[in-house]
Amino acid sequence: MSSKTVYQRPDDPYIYLLVMGEWYCYDPTSAPLGSGAMGTVYMGYRVKDGTRMAIKRVKDAYANNPMIRERAKQEASLAFRHQNLVEMIGYCEYAPTGGPIFLVSKYVSGKNIDEYVKEFLNGSDRVEKICNAMFQVLDALEYVHSRGVIHRDIKPSNIMVEGDSNIRLMDLGIARMNDGNKFSQYGFIGTPQYSAPEQILRDKTRTVQINAATDIYALGITMYELLSGTNPFDTDTEVDTLTRQMRESLPACDAVPKRIMAVILKATEKEQSKRYQTANEFREALKDALIPPKSLFQRFKEWLGL
C-alpha cells in the first residue's frame, strides 16, 4: 500500500486511513451512522481483522479552518477510558493544514436514548429508568469536567444506550472550542434547543464563562424532554428557539414528578450561578428526589426522637 496516510485504490469504493500505525477503512457512499455539528460518522473497519469502528469525516466546510482543525485533532487525542464515554483511537489527514480530516473511534452498538425511552414510555418504572440513565451521563460529565473539558452539546442524539443498560456520552467534537466558529447562523456553538444562555450570549466581557454548569443546563433540558416527550424550546425558526431559551422556564408537566421537576428546574436556571455547579451536585439532588418523602408519622417519630 502507499506511504500516504489517506489512500484510495482504483475501482475500490473504500477509503483507507492509517491511524496510530494501523489501517482502517470505510465506504463514503454508505449511509452515515449519524451527523453532528462538526462532521459525519460512517461505519468503518480495522483492515487486519474487520473489527467495526466509527469514522468521522470533519465537514468540508470546516476542515480548512485552522481552529476547527486543531479542535478535531484535540477530540481525537482525548484518550479517555471510561465506561460511559466512547474510546478514541486517533486521526489522520491528507495534509497538516488543509483538506479532509478523519477521526477514528471504537464503534458503539446501540440506540439513541430517545429511541430507548420510547420502549417503556408507559411503564411503571419509566422515571426510574430515565434517572438511572442520567446518573451514568453525570458520571461521564464528572469525569470529563475533572479533566478540564466541557462538552457543550449535550442532547438526546449524543447519548447512546449500549446493550439496554450501559450509557455512553457521544461526540466531544466541539468540546472546549473557543468563540468565533459559527456552527449556528446566530454565532454560537451548540444546539439551540439545549443551549444555555451563556452559550447564546457569548459574553465578550467574559463575566460568564462556559463551564460545567453549561453542560448541566443542557442535561436538564434533555432530561425534561425524555420525561415529558417534548422539548418546549423547539420552534420552526432558530431565532424563536433562542428567544425562548433565553426568556422562558420549563413549563410544568404531569409526566414529570414534582420532586424530579424541582431538580430539573434548578439545573436549568437561566442565571448560571443558581444552577448545580458540578455533576456530582446534580446527581446527589436527583438521588434525593427519588427517595419517597417521609410520611407524617415518620416525621412525628423523628420529632419525638423515637
PDB file of C-alpha atoms in Angstrom:
ATOM      1  CA  MET A   1       0.000   0.000   0.000  1.00  0.00           C
ATOM      2  CA  SER A   2       1.066   3.651  -0.412  1.00  0.00           C
ATOM      3  CA  SER A   3       3.100   5.586   2.138  1.00  0.00           C
ATOM      4  CA  LYS A   4       0.241   8.081   2.372  1.00  0.00           C
ATOM      5  CA  THR A   5      -1.962   8.159   5.462  1.00  0.00           C
ATOM      6  CA  VAL A   6      -5.127   8.500   3.351  1.00  0.00           C
ATOM      7  CA  TYR A   7      -5.391   6.242   0.344  1.00  0.00           C
ATOM      8  CA  GLN A   8      -7.977   5.101  -2.204  1.00  0.00           C
ATOM      9  CA  ARG A   9      -7.394   2.352  -4.765  1.00  0.00           C
ATOM     10  CA  PRO A  10      -8.810   2.439  -8.310  1.00  0.00           C
ATOM     11  CA  ASP A  11     -12.200   0.725  -8.607  1.00  0.00           C
ATOM     12  CA  ASP A  12     -12.430   0.345  -4.814  1.00  0.00           C
ATOM     13  CA  PRO A  13     -15.103   2.422  -3.022  1.00  0.00           C
ATOM     14  CA  TYR A  14     -13.270   2.253   0.304  1.00  0.00           C
ATOM     15  CA  ILE A  15     -11.034   4.988   1.647  1.00  0.00           C
ATOM     16  CA  TYR A  16      -8.116   3.629   3.686  1.00  0.00           C
ATOM     17  CA  LEU A  17      -6.770   5.541   6.697  1.00  0.00           C
ATOM     18  CA  LEU A  18      -3.504   4.989   8.535  1.00  0.00           C
ATOM     19  CA  VAL A  19      -4.050   5.849  12.199  1.00  0.00           C
ATOM     20  CA  MET A  20      -1.615   5.116  15.010  1.00  0.00           C
ATOM     21  CA  GLY A  21       0.247   2.602  12.829  1.00  0.00           C
ATOM     22  CA  GLU A  22      -2.860   0.636  11.784  1.00  0.00           C
ATOM     23  CA  TRP A  23      -5.013   0.732   8.662  1.00  0.00           C
ATOM     24  CA  TYR A  24      -8.746   1.406   8.846  1.00  0.00           C
ATOM     25  CA  CYS A  25     -11.257   1.830   6.035  1.00  0.00           C
ATOM     26  CA  TYR A  26     -14.786   2.989   5.289  1.00  0.00           C
ATOM     27  CA  ASP A  27     -17.098   3.377   2.307  1.00  0.00           C
ATOM     28  CA  PRO A  28     -18.034   7.070   1.828  1.00  0.00           C
ATOM     29  CA  THR A  29     -21.016   6.057  -0.320  1.00  0.00           C
ATOM     30  CA  SER A  30     -22.602   4.086   2.527  1.00  0.00           C
ATOM     31  CA  ALA A  31     -25.408   5.500   4.668  1.00  0.00           C
ATOM     32  CA  PRO A  32     -23.925   7.514   7.567  1.00  0.00           C
ATOM     33  CA  LEU A  33     -24.374   6.353  11.145  1.00  0.00           C
ATOM     34  CA  GLY A  34     -25.080   9.946  12.111  1.00  0.00           C
ATOM     35  CA  SER A  35     -24.117  13.570  11.681  1.00  0.00           C
ATOM     36  CA  GLY A  36     -23.144  16.197  14.239  1.00  0.00           C
ATOM     37  CA  ALA A  37     -22.026  19.804  14.415  1.00  0.00           C
ATOM     38  CA  MET A  38     -18.538  19.043  13.165  1.00  0.00           C
ATOM     39  CA  GLY A  39     -18.827  16.034  10.907  1.00  0.00           C
ATOM     40  CA  THR A  40     -20.481  12.920   9.548  1.00  0.00           C
ATOM     41  CA  VAL A  41     -19.885   9.473  11.075  1.00  0.00           C
ATOM     42  CA  TYR A  42     -19.627   6.303   8.996  1.00  0.00           C
ATOM     43  CA  MET A  43     -19.275   2.622   9.782  1.00  0.00           C
ATOM     44  CA  GLY A  44     -15.619   1.712   9.375  1.00  0.00           C
ATOM     45  CA  TYR A  45     -13.437  -1.348   9.831  1.00  0.00           C
ATOM     46  CA  ARG A  46      -9.981  -2.229  11.077  1.00  0.00           C
ATOM     47  CA  VAL A  47      -8.378  -3.752   7.994  1.00  0.00           C
ATOM     48  CA  LYS A  48      -6.415  -6.527   9.707  1.00  0.00           C
ATOM     49  CA  ASP A  49      -9.398  -8.216  11.350  1.00  0.00           C
ATOM     50  CA  GLY A  50     -12.601  -6.489  10.207  1.00  0.00           C
ATOM     51  CA  THR A  51     -13.426  -5.062  13.653  1.00  0.00           C
ATOM     52  CA  ARG A  52     -16.128  -2.419  13.299  1.00  0.00           C
ATOM     53  CA  MET A  53     -15.069   1.154  14.049  1.00  0.00           C
ATOM     54  CA  ALA A  54     -16.683   4.593  13.825  1.00  0.00           C
ATOM     55  CA  ILE A  55     -15.047   7.006  11.403  1.00  0.00           C
ATOM     56  CA  LYS A  56     -15.940  10.685  11.452  1.00  0.00           C
ATOM     57  CA  ARG A  57     -15.094  12.892   8.495  1.00  0.00           C
ATOM     58  CA  VAL A  58     -14.984  16.537   9.522  1.00  0.00           C
ATOM     59  CA  LYS A  59     -17.338  18.537   7.328  1.00  0.00           C
ATOM     60  CA  ASP A  60     -15.511  20.064   4.365  1.00  0.00           C
ATOM     61  CA  ALA A  61     -16.968  23.476   5.209  1.00  0.00           C
ATOM     62  CA  TYR A  62     -14.926  23.447   8.435  1.00  0.00           C
ATOM     63  CA  ALA A  63     -11.949  21.280   7.548  1.00  0.00           C
ATOM     64  CA  ASN A  64      -9.776  24.143   6.308  1.00  0.00           C
ATOM     65  CA  ASN A  65     -10.467  26.370   9.314  1.00  0.00           C
ATOM     66  CA  PRO A  66      -7.245  26.160  11.379  1.00  0.00           C
ATOM     67  CA  MET A  67      -9.022  26.451  14.736  1.00  0.00           C
ATOM     68  CA  ILE A  68     -11.625  23.816  13.939  1.00  0.00           C
ATOM     69  CA  ARG A  69      -8.916  21.581  12.513  1.00  0.00           C
ATOM     70  CA  GLU A  70      -6.992  21.879  15.742  1.00  0.00           C
ATOM     71  CA  ARG A  71     -10.109  21.083  17.783  1.00  0.00           C
ATOM     72  CA  ALA A  72     -10.799  17.988  15.686  1.00  0.00           C
ATOM     73  CA  LYS A  73      -7.291  16.785  16.480  1.00  0.00           C
ATOM     74  CA  GLN A  74      -7.933  17.602  20.127  1.00  0.00           C
ATOM     75  CA  GLU A  75     -11.062  15.433  20.121  1.00  0.00           C
ATOM     76  CA  ALA A  76      -9.077  12.559  18.620  1.00  0.00           C
ATOM     77  CA  SER A  77      -6.388  12.972  21.261  1.00  0.00           C
ATOM     78  CA  LEU A  78      -8.802  12.758  24.223  1.00  0.00           C
ATOM     79  CA  ALA A  79      -7.505   9.435  25.462  1.00  0.00           C
ATOM     80  CA  PHE A  80     -10.344   8.932  27.918  1.00  0.00           C
ATOM     81  CA  ARG A  81     -11.013   5.469  29.295  1.00  0.00           C
ATOM     82  CA  HIS A  82     -14.434   5.495  30.903  1.00  0.00           C
ATOM     83  CA  GLN A  83     -17.353   3.095  30.613  1.00  0.00           C
ATOM     84  CA  ASN A  84     -19.719   5.957  29.820  1.00  0.00           C
ATOM     85  CA  LEU A  85     -17.632   7.550  27.063  1.00  0.00           C
ATOM     86  CA  VAL A  86     -16.547   6.434  23.592  1.00  0.00           C
ATOM     87  CA  GLU A  87     -12.893   5.467  23.266  1.00  0.00           C
ATOM     88  CA  MET A  88     -10.971   7.452  20.644  1.00  0.00           C
ATOM     89  CA  ILE A  89      -8.269   5.815  18.502  1.00  0.00           C
ATOM     90  CA  GLY A  90      -6.775   8.827  16.683  1.00  0.00           C
ATOM     91  CA  TYR A  91      -6.946  10.837  13.462  1.00  0.00           C
ATOM     92  CA  CYS A  92      -5.376  11.177  10.032  1.00  0.00           C
ATOM     93  CA  GLU A  93      -5.410  13.841   7.331  1.00  0.00           C
ATOM     94  CA  TYR A  94      -4.442  14.484   3.728  1.00  0.00           C
ATOM     95  CA  ALA A  95      -2.196  17.359   4.765  1.00  0.00           C
ATOM     96  CA  PRO A  96      -1.366  19.075   8.087  1.00  0.00           C
ATOM     97  CA  THR A  97      -3.016  22.381   7.179  1.00  0.00           C
ATOM     98  CA  GLY A  98      -5.853  21.562   4.774  1.00  0.00           C
ATOM     99  CA  GLY A  99      -8.092  19.008   3.149  1.00  0.00           C
ATOM    100  CA  PRO A 100     -10.238  16.284   4.713  1.00  0.00           C
ATOM    101  CA  ILE A 101      -9.502  15.131   8.243  1.00  0.00           C
ATOM    102  CA  PHE A 102     -10.765  11.852   9.738  1.00  0.00           C
ATOM    103  CA  LEU A 103     -11.290  10.772  13.351  1.00  0.00           C
ATOM    104  CA  VAL A 104     -11.404   7.085  14.284  1.00  0.00           C
ATOM    105  CA  SER A 105     -13.076   5.762  17.438  1.00  0.00           C
ATOM    106  CA  LYS A 106     -14.423   2.464  18.705  1.00  0.00           C
ATOM    107  CA  TYR A 107     -17.865   1.626  17.401  1.00  0.00           C
ATOM    108  CA  VAL A 108     -20.710   1.577  19.916  1.00  0.00           C
ATOM    109  CA  SER A 109     -23.654  -0.629  19.035  1.00  0.00           C
ATOM    110  CA  GLY A 110     -26.897   0.625  20.473  1.00  0.00           C
ATOM    111  CA  LYS A 111     -29.647   3.191  20.119  1.00  0.00           C
ATOM    112  CA  ASN A 112     -30.111   6.852  20.918  1.00  0.00           C
ATOM    113  CA  ILE A 113     -31.631   7.408  24.334  1.00  0.00           C
ATOM    114  CA  ASP A 114     -34.830   8.957  22.965  1.00  0.00           C
ATOM    115  CA  GLU A 115     -35.457   5.743  20.996  1.00  0.00           C
ATOM    116  CA  TYR A 116     -34.686   3.692  24.120  1.00  0.00           C
ATOM    117  CA  VAL A 117     -37.174   5.673  26.220  1.00  0.00           C
ATOM    118  CA  LYS A 118     -39.991   5.024  23.736  1.00  0.00           C
ATOM    119  CA  GLU A 119     -39.763   1.314  24.572  1.00  0.00           C
ATOM    120  CA  PHE A 120     -41.077   1.867  28.112  1.00  0.00           C
ATOM    121  CA  LEU A 121     -42.997   5.114  27.666  1.00  0.00           C
ATOM    122  CA  ASN A 122     -45.988   3.877  29.667  1.00  0.00           C
ATOM    123  CA  GLY A 123     -44.102   1.602  32.050  1.00  0.00           C
ATOM    124  CA  SER A 124     -44.335   1.984  35.812  1.00  0.00           C
ATOM    125  CA  ASP A 125     -40.529   2.175  36.029  1.00  0.00           C
ATOM    126  CA  ARG A 126     -40.198   4.875  33.349  1.00  0.00           C
ATOM    127  CA  VAL A 127     -38.952   7.599  35.706  1.00  0.00           C
ATOM    128  CA  GLU A 128     -36.517   5.284  37.477  1.00  0.00           C
ATOM    129  CA  LYS A 129     -35.009   4.055  34.193  1.00  0.00           C
ATOM    130  CA  ILE A 130     -34.542   7.581  32.848  1.00  0.00           C
ATOM    131  CA  CYS A 131     -32.949   8.721  36.102  1.00  0.00           C
ATOM    132  CA  ASN A 132     -30.600   5.729  36.105  1.00  0.00           C
ATOM    133  CA  ALA A 133     -29.515   6.685  32.591  1.00  0.00           C
ATOM    134  CA  MET A 134     -28.947  10.274  33.715  1.00  0.00           C
ATOM    135  CA  PHE A 135     -26.749   9.048  36.584  1.00  0.00           C
ATOM    136  CA  GLN A 136     -24.431   7.466  34.025  1.00  0.00           C
ATOM    137  CA  VAL A 137     -24.314  10.625  31.911  1.00  0.00           C
ATOM    138  CA  LEU A 138     -23.488  12.585  35.056  1.00  0.00           C
ATOM    139  CA  ASP A 139     -20.671  10.124  35.809  1.00  0.00           C
ATOM    140  CA  ALA A 140     -19.267  10.785  32.333  1.00  0.00           C
ATOM    141  CA  LEU A 141     -19.603  14.546  32.789  1.00  0.00           C
ATOM    142  CA  GLU A 142     -17.915  14.465  36.189  1.00  0.00           C
ATOM    143  CA  TYR A 143     -15.026  12.591  34.552  1.00  0.00           C
ATOM    144  CA  VAL A 144     -14.542  14.983  31.606  1.00  0.00           C
ATOM    145  CA  HIS A 145     -15.121  18.101  33.719  1.00  0.00           C
ATOM    146  CA  SER A 146     -12.423  16.968  36.160  1.00  0.00           C
ATOM    147  CA  ARG A 147     -10.059  16.945  33.167  1.00  0.00           C
ATOM    148  CA  GLY A 148     -10.935  20.456  32.098  1.00  0.00           C
ATOM    149  CA  VAL A 149     -13.258  19.508  29.239  1.00  0.00           C
ATOM    150  CA  ILE A 150     -16.750  20.963  28.700  1.00  0.00           C
ATOM    151  CA  HIS A 151     -18.909  19.002  26.253  1.00  0.00           C
ATOM    152  CA  ARG A 152     -21.096  21.904  25.008  1.00  0.00           C
ATOM    153  CA  ASP A 153     -23.561  19.766  23.060  1.00  0.00           C
ATOM    154  CA  ILE A 154     -25.474  17.515  25.463  1.00  0.00           C
ATOM    155  CA  LYS A 155     -28.703  16.298  23.818  1.00  0.00           C
ATOM    156  CA  PRO A 156     -30.559  13.012  23.305  1.00  0.00           C
ATOM    157  CA  SER A 157     -28.850  12.235  19.992  1.00  0.00           C
ATOM    158  CA  ASN A 158     -25.482  12.399  21.745  1.00  0.00           C
ATOM    159  CA  ILE A 159     -26.456   9.845  24.407  1.00  0.00           C
ATOM    160  CA  MET A 160     -26.247   6.204  23.314  1.00  0.00           C
ATOM    161  CA  VAL A 161     -27.726   3.198  25.116  1.00  0.00           C
ATOM    162  CA  GLU A 162     -25.498   0.165  24.659  1.00  0.00           C
ATOM    163  CA  GLY A 163     -26.973  -3.267  25.326  1.00  0.00           C
ATOM    164  CA  ASP A 164     -30.072  -1.790  27.020  1.00  0.00           C
ATOM    165  CA  SER A 165     -28.075  -0.875  30.107  1.00  0.00           C
ATOM    166  CA  ASN A 166     -24.782   0.964  29.619  1.00  0.00           C
ATOM    167  CA  ILE A 167     -24.967   4.624  28.655  1.00  0.00           C
ATOM    168  CA  ARG A 168     -22.284   6.324  26.576  1.00  0.00           C
ATOM    169  CA  LEU A 169     -21.960  10.060  26.046  1.00  0.00           C
ATOM    170  CA  MET A 170     -21.025  10.708  22.428  1.00  0.00           C
ATOM    171  CA  ASP A 171     -19.387  13.412  20.339  1.00  0.00           C
ATOM    172  CA  LEU A 172     -16.851  15.590  22.101  1.00  0.00           C
ATOM    173  CA  GLY A 173     -16.298  17.267  18.740  1.00  0.00           C
ATOM    174  CA  ILE A 174     -16.989  20.834  19.877  1.00  0.00           C
ATOM    175  CA  ALA A 175     -15.720  20.454  23.423  1.00  0.00           C
ATOM    176  CA  ARG A 176     -13.620  23.357  24.691  1.00  0.00           C
ATOM    177  CA  MET A 177     -13.857  25.239  21.391  1.00  0.00           C
ATOM    178  CA  ASN A 178     -13.260  28.981  21.627  1.00  0.00           C
ATOM    179  CA  ASP A 179     -15.604  31.703  20.371  1.00  0.00           C
ATOM    180  CA  GLY A 180     -15.543  32.556  16.711  1.00  0.00           C
ATOM    181  CA  ASN A 181     -16.656  29.359  14.973  1.00  0.00           C
ATOM    182  CA  LYS A 182     -20.233  29.815  13.835  1.00  0.00           C
ATOM    183  CA  PHE A 183     -21.889  26.427  13.858  1.00  0.00           C
ATOM    184  CA  SER A 184     -25.143  28.336  14.317  1.00  0.00           C
ATOM    185  CA  GLN A 185     -26.133  31.162  11.991  1.00  0.00           C
ATOM    186  CA  TYR A 186     -26.595  33.277  15.122  1.00  0.00           C
ATOM    187  CA  GLY A 187     -22.987  32.857  16.126  1.00  0.00           C
ATOM    188  CA  PHE A 188     -22.765  30.322  18.928  1.00  0.00           C
ATOM    189  CA  ILE A 189     -21.565  26.767  19.354  1.00  0.00           C
ATOM    190  CA  GLY A 190     -24.111  24.121  20.314  1.00  0.00           C
ATOM    191  CA  THR A 191     -27.684  23.036  19.560  1.00  0.00           C
ATOM    192  CA  PRO A 192     -30.276  25.802  20.124  1.00  0.00           C
ATOM    193  CA  GLN A 193     -32.921  23.593  21.798  1.00  0.00           C
ATOM    194  CA  TYR A 194     -30.469  22.650  24.591  1.00  0.00           C
ATOM    195  CA  SER A 195     -28.031  25.564  24.790  1.00  0.00           C
ATOM    196  CA  ALA A 196     -27.565  27.536  27.990  1.00  0.00           C
ATOM    197  CA  PRO A 197     -27.993  31.330  27.831  1.00  0.00           C
ATOM    198  CA  GLU A 198     -24.240  31.881  28.215  1.00  0.00           C
ATOM    199  CA  GLN A 199     -23.645  29.881  25.030  1.00  0.00           C
ATOM    200  CA  ILE A 200     -26.069  32.092  23.152  1.00  0.00           C
ATOM    201  CA  LEU A 201     -24.890  35.410  24.581  1.00  0.00           C
ATOM    202  CA  ARG A 202     -21.181  34.715  24.020  1.00  0.00           C
ATOM    203  CA  ASP A 203     -20.414  37.374  26.641  1.00  0.00           C
ATOM    204  CA  LYS A 204     -17.465  39.381  25.323  1.00  0.00           C
ATOM    205  CA  THR A 205     -16.596  40.630  28.795  1.00  0.00           C
ATOM    206  CA  ARG A 206     -16.056  37.054  29.970  1.00  0.00           C
ATOM    207  CA  THR A 207     -18.057  37.747  33.122  1.00  0.00           C
ATOM    208  CA  VAL A 208     -19.943  34.492  32.460  1.00  0.00           C
ATOM    209  CA  GLN A 209     -17.786  31.557  31.453  1.00  0.00           C
ATOM    210  CA  ILE A 210     -18.680  28.391  29.609  1.00  0.00           C
ATOM    211  CA  ASN A 211     -18.187  25.826  32.382  1.00  0.00           C
ATOM    212  CA  ALA A 212     -19.591  22.662  33.968  1.00  0.00           C
ATOM    213  CA  ALA A 213     -22.894  24.410  34.698  1.00  0.00           C
ATOM    214  CA  THR A 214     -23.319  24.921  30.937  1.00  0.00           C
ATOM    215  CA  ASP A 215     -23.409  21.147  30.401  1.00  0.00           C
ATOM    216  CA  ILE A 216     -25.660  20.746  33.442  1.00  0.00           C
ATOM    217  CA  TYR A 217     -28.213  23.104  31.857  1.00  0.00           C
ATOM    218  CA  ALA A 218     -28.277  21.078  28.620  1.00  0.00           C
ATOM    219  CA  LEU A 219     -28.628  17.804  30.529  1.00  0.00           C
ATOM    220  CA  GLY A 220     -31.542  19.289  32.489  1.00  0.00           C
ATOM    221  CA  ILE A 221     -33.328  20.160  29.241  1.00  0.00           C
ATOM    222  CA  THR A 222     -32.531  16.692  27.896  1.00  0.00           C
ATOM    223  CA  MET A 223     -33.944  15.004  30.988  1.00  0.00           C
ATOM    224  CA  TYR A 224     -37.124  17.071  30.829  1.00  0.00           C
ATOM    225  CA  GLU A 225     -37.570  16.117  27.179  1.00  0.00           C
ATOM    226  CA  LEU A 226     -37.104  12.405  27.907  1.00  0.00           C
ATOM    227  CA  LEU A 227     -39.645  12.511  30.740  1.00  0.00           C
ATOM    228  CA  SER A 228     -42.212  14.763  29.059  1.00  0.00           C
ATOM    229  CA  GLY A 229     -41.787  13.674  25.447  1.00  0.00           C
ATOM    230  CA  THR A 230     -41.302  17.235  24.174  1.00  0.00           C
ATOM    231  CA  ASN A 231     -38.701  19.973  24.002  1.00  0.00           C
ATOM    232  CA  PRO A 232     -40.591  23.207  24.781  1.00  0.00           C
ATOM    233  CA  PHE A 233     -37.935  25.381  23.150  1.00  0.00           C
ATOM    234  CA  ASP A 234     -38.192  23.683  19.768  1.00  0.00           C
ATOM    235  CA  THR A 235     -39.798  26.022  17.209  1.00  0.00           C
ATOM    236  CA  ASP A 236     -39.941  26.488  13.450  1.00  0.00           C
ATOM    237  CA  THR A 237     -37.137  29.056  13.453  1.00  0.00           C
ATOM    238  CA  GLU A 238     -33.821  29.191  15.232  1.00  0.00           C
ATOM    239  CA  VAL A 239     -34.298  32.776  16.349  1.00  0.00           C
ATOM    240  CA  ASP A 240     -37.594  31.877  18.094  1.00  0.00           C
ATOM    241  CA  THR A 241     -35.926  28.904  19.776  1.00  0.00           C
ATOM    242  CA  LEU A 242     -33.099  31.096  21.038  1.00  0.00           C
ATOM    243  CA  THR A 243     -35.553  33.722  22.291  1.00  0.00           C
ATOM    244  CA  ARG A 244     -37.472  31.093  24.267  1.00  0.00           C
ATOM    245  CA  GLN A 245     -34.251  29.612  25.562  1.00  0.00           C
ATOM    246  CA  MET A 246     -33.185  32.985  26.927  1.00  0.00           C
ATOM    247  CA  ARG A 247     -36.509  34.020  28.452  1.00  0.00           C
ATOM    248  CA  GLU A 248     -38.734  31.063  29.281  1.00  0.00           C
ATOM    249  CA  SER A 249     -38.527  28.474  32.038  1.00  0.00           C
ATOM    250  CA  LEU A 250     -39.589  24.890  31.544  1.00  0.00           C
ATOM    251  CA  PRO A 251     -43.371  24.503  31.783  1.00  0.00           C
ATOM    252  CA  ALA A 252     -44.949  22.227  34.388  1.00  0.00           C
ATOM    253  CA  CYS A 253     -45.736  18.754  33.103  1.00  0.00           C
ATOM    254  CA  ASP A 254     -47.810  15.978  34.688  1.00  0.00           C
ATOM    255  CA  ALA A 255     -45.412  13.369  33.258  1.00  0.00           C
ATOM    256  CA  VAL A 256     -42.570  14.769  35.377  1.00  0.00           C
ATOM    257  CA  PRO A 257     -42.855  14.039  39.137  1.00  0.00           C
ATOM    258  CA  LYS A 258     -42.795  17.233  41.216  1.00  0.00           C
ATOM    259  CA  ARG A 259     -39.650  16.337  43.173  1.00  0.00           C
ATOM    260  CA  ILE A 260     -37.807  15.500  39.941  1.00  0.00           C
ATOM    261  CA  MET A 261     -39.138  18.676  38.339  1.00  0.00           C
ATOM    262  CA  ALA A 262     -37.687  20.760  41.172  1.00  0.00           C
ATOM    263  CA  VAL A 263     -34.248  19.275  40.446  1.00  0.00           C
ATOM    264  CA  ILE A 264     -34.574  19.910  36.707  1.00  0.00           C
ATOM    265  CA  LEU A 265     -35.696  23.497  37.272  1.00  0.00           C
ATOM    266  CA  LYS A 266     -32.598  24.206  39.356  1.00  0.00           C
ATOM    267  CA  ALA A 267     -30.386  22.582  36.734  1.00  0.00           C
ATOM    268  CA  THR A 268     -31.914  24.834  34.065  1.00  0.00           C
ATOM    269  CA  GLU A 269     -31.845  28.173  35.840  1.00  0.00           C
ATOM    270  CA  LYS A 270     -31.136  30.938  33.324  1.00  0.00           C
ATOM    271  CA  GLU A 271     -28.647  32.513  35.709  1.00  0.00           C
ATOM    272  CA  GLN A 272     -25.629  30.234  35.707  1.00  0.00           C
ATOM    273  CA  SER A 273     -24.707  30.757  39.363  1.00  0.00           C
ATOM    274  CA  LYS A 274     -28.126  29.461  40.508  1.00  0.00           C
ATOM    275  CA  ARG A 275     -27.671  26.043  38.899  1.00  0.00           C
ATOM    276  CA  TYR A 276     -25.901  22.995  40.274  1.00  0.00           C
ATOM    277  CA  GLN A 277     -22.230  23.790  39.796  1.00  0.00           C
ATOM    278  CA  THR A 278     -20.986  20.224  39.435  1.00  0.00           C
ATOM    279  CA  ALA A 279     -22.266  16.950  38.011  1.00  0.00           C
ATOM    280  CA  ASN A 280     -21.962  15.457  41.482  1.00  0.00           C
ATOM    281  CA  GLU A 281     -24.335  18.089  42.949  1.00  0.00           C
ATOM    282  CA  PHE A 282     -26.877  17.316  40.236  1.00  0.00           C
ATOM    283  CA  ARG A 283     -26.524  13.565  40.843  1.00  0.00           C
ATOM    284  CA  GLU A 284     -26.995  13.837  44.615  1.00  0.00           C
ATOM    285  CA  ALA A 285     -30.067  16.069  44.227  1.00  0.00           C
ATOM    286  CA  LEU A 286     -31.562  13.605  41.767  1.00  0.00           C
ATOM    287  CA  LYS A 287     -30.907  10.685  44.120  1.00  0.00           C
ATOM    288  CA  ASP A 288     -32.647  12.532  46.963  1.00  0.00           C
ATOM    289  CA  ALA A 289     -35.617  13.309  44.704  1.00  0.00           C
ATOM    290  CA  LEU A 290     -36.104   9.608  44.007  1.00  0.00           C
ATOM    291  CA  ILE A 291     -36.454   8.805  47.706  1.00  0.00           C
ATOM    292  CA  PRO A 292     -40.152   8.872  48.685  1.00  0.00           C
ATOM    293  CA  PRO A 293     -40.974  11.771  51.027  1.00  0.00           C
ATOM    294  CA  LYS A 294     -41.364  10.873  54.697  1.00  0.00           C
ATOM    295  CA  SER A 295     -44.849  10.302  55.963  1.00  0.00           C
ATOM    296  CA  LEU A 296     -46.379  12.489  58.653  1.00  0.00           C
ATOM    297  CA  PHE A 297     -45.996   9.581  61.102  1.00  0.00           C
ATOM    298  CA  GLN A 298     -42.273   9.204  60.312  1.00  0.00           C
ATOM    299  CA  ARG A 299     -41.674  12.919  60.764  1.00  0.00           C
ATOM    300  CA  PHE A 300     -43.597  12.862  64.063  1.00  0.00           C
ATOM    301  CA  LYS A 301     -41.438   9.975  65.315  1.00  0.00           C
ATOM    302  CA  GLU A 302     -38.252  11.864  64.371  1.00  0.00           C
ATOM    303  CA  TRP A 303     -39.564  14.961  66.177  1.00  0.00           C
ATOM    304  CA  LEU A 304     -40.140  12.845  69.289  1.00  0.00           C
ATOM    305  CA  GLY A 305     -36.661  11.354  68.928  1.00  0.00           C
ATOM    306  CA  LEU A 306     -38.005   7.822  68.616  1.00  0.00           C
TER     307      LEU A 306
END
